[in-house]
Amino acid sequence: MHERAAGDSHGNFGEACGIGFRCERPDEVHSALEAMMLADGPALCAAIVDPFEPPKVDADQAPHMAEAPARGEPNRGRIALAFHNGVARRL
């Protein structure tokens, strides 16, 4: 479930703006964003993500996803592994 963000720079900034929320797992996003939108005044939602997790892509986007490593993406090995593991989980 969402919680007020604290102890990190985003949480501190959110608190300075008015109120801050944090989500760390996909199942927390909806409730954190809903609480943020219902807050009185400015609010910030810090979403903690895995920078190597590839996005979900459709058939039209897949060729572009394959081009990024070829262009020299510095973390291409780690991203490819995360992408492969995601595909394997769906099978």
Coordinates of C-alpha atoms in Angstrom, one line a residue, residues 22-68:
R22 CA 6.0 6.4 -2.3
C23 CA 5.3 3.1 -4.1
E24 CA 7.9 0.3 -4.6
R25 CA 5.8 -2.4 -6.2
P26 CA 3.5 -2.4 -9.2
D27 CA 0.5 -3.3 -7.0
E28 CA 1.1 -0.1 -5.0
V29 CA 1.0 2.4 -7.9
H30 CA -2.8 2.8 -8.2
S31 CA -3.4 3.5 -4.5
A32 CA -0.4 5.8 -4.2
L33 CA -1.4 7.8 -7.3
E34 CA -5.0 7.9 -6.1
A35 CA -4.0 9.2 -2.7
M36 CA -1.7 11.7 -4.3
M37 CA -4.5 13.0 -6.5
L38 CA -6.8 13.3 -3.5
A39 CA -4.3 15.2 -1.4
D40 CA -5.1 18.8 -0.5
G41 CA -2.5 20.9 -2.3
P42 CA 0.8 19.9 -4.1
A43 CA 1.9 16.3 -3.8
L44 CA 4.6 14.1 -5.1
C45 CA 4.7 10.3 -5.7
A46 CA 8.1 8.7 -5.6
A47 CA 8.0 5.5 -7.7
I48 CA 10.9 3.2 -7.0
V49 CA 11.7 1.3 -10.2
D50 CA 14.3 -1.1 -11.5
P51 CA 16.3 0.9 -14.1
F52 CA 17.1 -2.3 -16.0
E53 CA 13.6 -3.6 -16.3
P54 CA 12.6 -3.3 -19.9
P55 CA 9.2 -1.8 -20.8
K56 CA 6.3 -3.9 -22.0
V57 CA 6.2 -3.6 -25.7
D58 CA 3.8 -4.5 -28.4
A59 CA 4.7 -5.9 -31.9
D60 CA 5.2 -2.5 -33.4
Q61 CA 7.6 -1.4 -30.7
A62 CA 9.6 -4.6 -30.6
P63 CA 12.0 -3.7 -33.5
H64 CA 12.8 -0.4 -31.8
M65 CA 13.5 -2.2 -28.5
A66 CA 16.0 -4.5 -30.4
E67 CA 17.7 -1.4 -32.0
A68 CA 18.7 0.1 -28.6

